[in-house]
Amino acid sequence: MTMKNLGRATGYSESYVSKVEAAKHPPSLKFVTGADRALATGGMLERQFERILVGDYPKGFLPYIELQQRARRIENYSNTFIVGMFQTKEYAQAVFDANVPRLPDEQIDGMIAARMRGLDLLDRPSAPLVWVVVHETCLRTVVGDRGLMARQLDHLTRMAKLPGVTIQVLPFSAGTPPHYLAYTLLEFEKEPTLLHVDGYREGRRYDDSELVVGAAQRYDHLRAMALSPAISLRWIAEAAEEFRDEPDSRAAVGQIQLQRLGRPLVRRGGPRIRPLGRRGSRSGQ
């Protein structure tokens, strides 16, 4: 079968098939399953895809990847960490390294590899619309170190500029959010909307209409409480600059301790330390 015909059979362009064949682009699950049908492999390609994509990821994660692949719209609320599909590799590594008890290296590697495939969702002909409300906590919590956070927020800024992607920041000044857990709503073309809620070990999915409708209503409130997409983009970019400009907070604490001990403080060159929470007094408009 030619690449052109395979592309037609799977719903992708000949160029996409060529990049996958040359290992220049990771295949999507939709492409893999379509190729299985077109080539009558009996599901062999999908089984290989699972091993490559998921590795040692916790049981139950692959179905979530499949749901993301099929979704036409994804709405996420992140309140502690930046949503997985927008994480850099080093940010994801730092998140998993902080886990207690620490997971085996092989499992972490598989989890990071799977997470890095998230962008594949946005690089296909029928990419879903993605809307993310990220709490300011995610922008201010130092994951890894300040340099890592600056790079992560730069990456988030780039993601916010992609077609079909909208990111809003929910500032501290907005007050108590209408939900205390991170969650995702996945809307499909012909299937009922699903609610995915992050849990202690792994997320849980619900299709109960009452729960889904309630989550959708809360998400509308989150969007209304959050900053506009344009202002949010500026906030993310400014937060990245603050992480670049300010010295490590541990060094600042050390200087304060020296002052309290009555020792002379040597003033070093560099930018003045600004409080991270200074935006709390801004308007949420």
Tab-separated table of C-alpha atoms in Angstrom, residues 123-278:
chain	number	residue	atom	x	y	z
A	123	ASP	CA	-0.462	18.145	15.737
A	124	ARG	CA	-3.072	16.303	13.724
A	125	PRO	CA	-5.766	17.250	11.208
A	126	SER	CA	-8.616	16.945	13.719
A	127	ALA	CA	-6.899	18.356	16.800
A	128	PRO	CA	-9.212	18.927	19.784
A	129	LEU	CA	-9.909	22.353	21.191
A	130	VAL	CA	-8.032	22.638	24.484
A	131	TRP	CA	-9.049	25.053	27.246
A	132	VAL	CA	-7.007	25.179	30.444
A	133	VAL	CA	-7.657	27.193	33.605
A	134	VAL	CA	-4.442	27.166	35.604
A	135	HIS	CA	-4.426	28.396	39.201
A	136	GLU	CA	-1.737	30.947	40.046
A	137	THR	CA	-0.309	28.362	42.452
A	138	CYS	CA	0.999	26.478	39.420
A	139	LEU	CA	2.912	29.560	38.278
A	140	ARG	CA	4.418	30.371	41.691
A	141	THR	CA	5.340	26.959	43.103
A	142	VAL	CA	9.009	26.251	42.417
A	143	VAL	CA	9.191	22.804	40.837
A	144	GLY	CA	12.838	21.787	40.533
A	145	ASP	CA	14.527	25.191	40.584
A	146	ARG	CA	13.850	28.719	39.394
A	147	GLY	CA	15.603	28.260	36.064
A	148	LEU	CA	13.526	25.165	35.358
A	149	MET	CA	10.355	27.089	36.197
A	150	ALA	CA	11.324	29.912	33.838
A	151	ARG	CA	11.765	27.427	31.002
A	152	GLN	CA	8.495	25.664	31.843
A	153	LEU	CA	6.549	28.918	31.815
A	154	ASP	CA	8.195	29.923	28.534
A	155	HIS	CA	6.939	26.618	27.146
A	156	LEU	CA	3.452	27.269	28.540
A	157	THR	CA	3.483	30.672	26.828
A	158	ARG	CA	4.250	29.005	23.513
A	159	MET	CA	1.458	26.487	24.053
A	160	ALA	CA	-1.010	29.311	24.742
A	161	LYS	CA	-0.283	30.745	21.294
A	162	LEU	CA	-1.138	27.527	19.436
A	163	PRO	CA	-4.340	27.425	17.359
A	164	GLY	CA	-7.180	25.860	19.293
A	165	VAL	CA	-5.497	26.348	22.684
A	166	THR	CA	-6.804	28.773	25.318
A	167	ILE	CA	-5.152	29.263	28.705
A	168	GLN	CA	-6.516	31.375	31.556
A	169	VAL	CA	-4.884	32.096	34.901
A	170	LEU	CA	-7.008	31.992	38.054
A	171	PRO	CA	-5.267	34.527	40.339
A	172	PHE	CA	-5.024	34.334	44.113
A	173	SER	CA	-7.089	37.527	44.271
A	174	ALA	CA	-10.069	35.705	42.713
A	175	GLY	CA	-10.700	34.007	46.037
A	176	THR	CA	-11.814	30.456	46.741
A	177	PRO	CA	-12.289	28.421	43.548
A	178	PRO	CA	-15.523	26.425	43.115
A	179	HIS	CA	-13.603	23.133	43.062
A	180	TYR	CA	-10.620	21.929	45.106
A	181	LEU	CA	-9.304	19.143	42.845
A	182	ALA	CA	-7.756	19.224	39.403
A	183	TYR	CA	-10.070	17.733	36.804
A	184	THR	CA	-10.648	17.410	33.072
A	185	LEU	CA	-13.788	17.288	30.953
A	186	LEU	CA	-13.518	15.347	27.692
A	187	GLU	CA	-16.180	16.079	25.092
A	188	PHE	CA	-16.666	13.722	22.142
A	189	GLU	CA	-18.412	13.851	18.793
A	190	LYS	CA	-20.934	11.074	19.417
A	191	GLU	CA	-20.233	9.852	22.958
A	192	PRO	CA	-21.257	11.336	26.319
A	193	THR	CA	-18.876	13.814	27.936
A	194	LEU	CA	-16.575	12.241	30.530
A	195	LEU	CA	-15.199	13.695	33.759
A	196	HIS	CA	-11.631	12.756	34.735
A	197	VAL	CA	-10.619	13.665	38.301
A	198	ASP	CA	-7.037	13.441	39.520
A	199	GLY	CA	-6.632	11.086	42.464
A	200	TYR	CA	-4.046	9.941	44.986
A	201	ARG	CA	-2.512	7.223	42.804
A	202	GLU	CA	-4.372	7.549	39.532
A	203	GLY	CA	-7.256	9.504	38.122
A	204	ARG	CA	-10.847	8.305	38.029
A	205	ARG	CA	-13.341	8.756	35.213
A	206	TYR	CA	-17.073	9.333	35.539
A	207	ASP	CA	-19.852	9.351	32.953
A	208	ASP	CA	-22.715	10.027	35.366
A	209	SER	CA	-24.655	12.896	33.787
A	210	GLU	CA	-25.271	14.658	37.114
A	211	LEU	CA	-21.568	14.693	37.976
A	212	VAL	CA	-20.570	15.801	34.474
A	213	VAL	CA	-23.126	18.627	34.397
A	214	GLY	CA	-21.987	19.805	37.840
A	215	ALA	CA	-18.338	19.778	36.753
A	216	ALA	CA	-19.221	21.732	33.603
A	217	GLN	CA	-21.049	24.358	35.679
A	218	ARG	CA	-18.061	24.706	38.003
A	219	TYR	CA	-15.789	25.043	34.995
A	220	ASP	CA	-17.930	27.920	33.690
A	221	HIS	CA	-17.437	29.628	37.063
A	222	LEU	CA	-13.687	29.000	36.931
A	223	ARG	CA	-13.492	30.628	33.506
A	224	ALA	CA	-15.531	33.599	34.709
A	225	MET	CA	-13.277	34.060	37.766
A	226	ALA	CA	-10.050	33.753	35.767
A	227	LEU	CA	-8.151	36.462	33.922
A	228	SER	CA	-8.798	36.922	30.221
A	229	PRO	CA	-6.614	34.826	27.865
A	230	ALA	CA	-4.654	37.920	26.761
A	231	ILE	CA	-3.923	39.079	30.314
A	232	SER	CA	-3.183	35.496	31.369
A	233	LEU	CA	-0.560	35.223	28.643
A	234	ARG	CA	1.157	38.339	29.982
A	235	TRP	CA	1.036	37.000	33.534
A	236	ILE	CA	2.678	33.740	32.515
A	237	ALA	CA	5.402	35.583	30.601
A	238	GLU	CA	6.012	37.952	33.533
A	239	ALA	CA	6.190	35.054	35.995
A	240	ALA	CA	8.839	33.445	33.788
A	241	GLU	CA	10.845	36.680	33.832
A	242	GLU	CA	10.615	36.870	37.624
A	243	PHE	CA	12.054	33.382	37.937
A	244	ARG	CA	14.885	34.412	35.621
A	245	ASP	CA	15.551	37.711	37.382
A	246	GLU	CA	15.297	36.754	41.041
A	247	PRO	CA	17.982	34.802	42.922
A	248	ASP	CA	17.124	31.482	44.486
A	249	SER	CA	14.900	32.042	47.530
A	250	ARG	CA	17.219	29.920	49.662
A	251	ALA	CA	20.000	32.432	49.100
A	252	ALA	CA	17.647	35.238	50.139
A	253	VAL	CA	16.738	33.363	53.327
A	254	GLY	CA	20.426	32.945	54.104
A	255	GLN	CA	20.995	36.686	53.808
A	256	ILE	CA	18.087	37.404	56.170
A	257	GLN	CA	19.486	34.959	58.728
A	258	LEU	CA	22.878	36.686	58.595
A	259	GLN	CA	21.207	40.029	59.215
A	260	ARG	CA	19.384	38.653	62.244
A	261	LEU	CA	22.664	37.398	63.643
A	262	GLY	CA	24.038	40.923	63.403
A	263	ARG	CA	26.680	40.054	60.852
A	264	PRO	CA	27.547	42.462	58.073
A	265	LEU	CA	25.653	41.707	54.893
A	266	VAL	CA	27.582	41.970	51.674
A	267	ARG	CA	25.292	43.368	49.049
A	268	ARG	CA	25.738	41.581	45.791
A	269	GLY	CA	24.868	42.945	42.402
A	270	GLY	CA	21.718	41.845	40.672
A	271	PRO	CA	18.023	42.590	40.635
A	272	ARG	CA	16.065	43.401	43.741
A	273	ILE	CA	14.031	40.553	45.200
A	274	ARG	CA	10.345	41.123	44.610
A	275	PRO	CA	7.657	39.235	46.525
A	276	LEU	CA	6.103	36.537	44.375
A	277	GLY	CA	2.645	37.334	45.600
A	278	ARG	CA	2.705	40.976	44.564
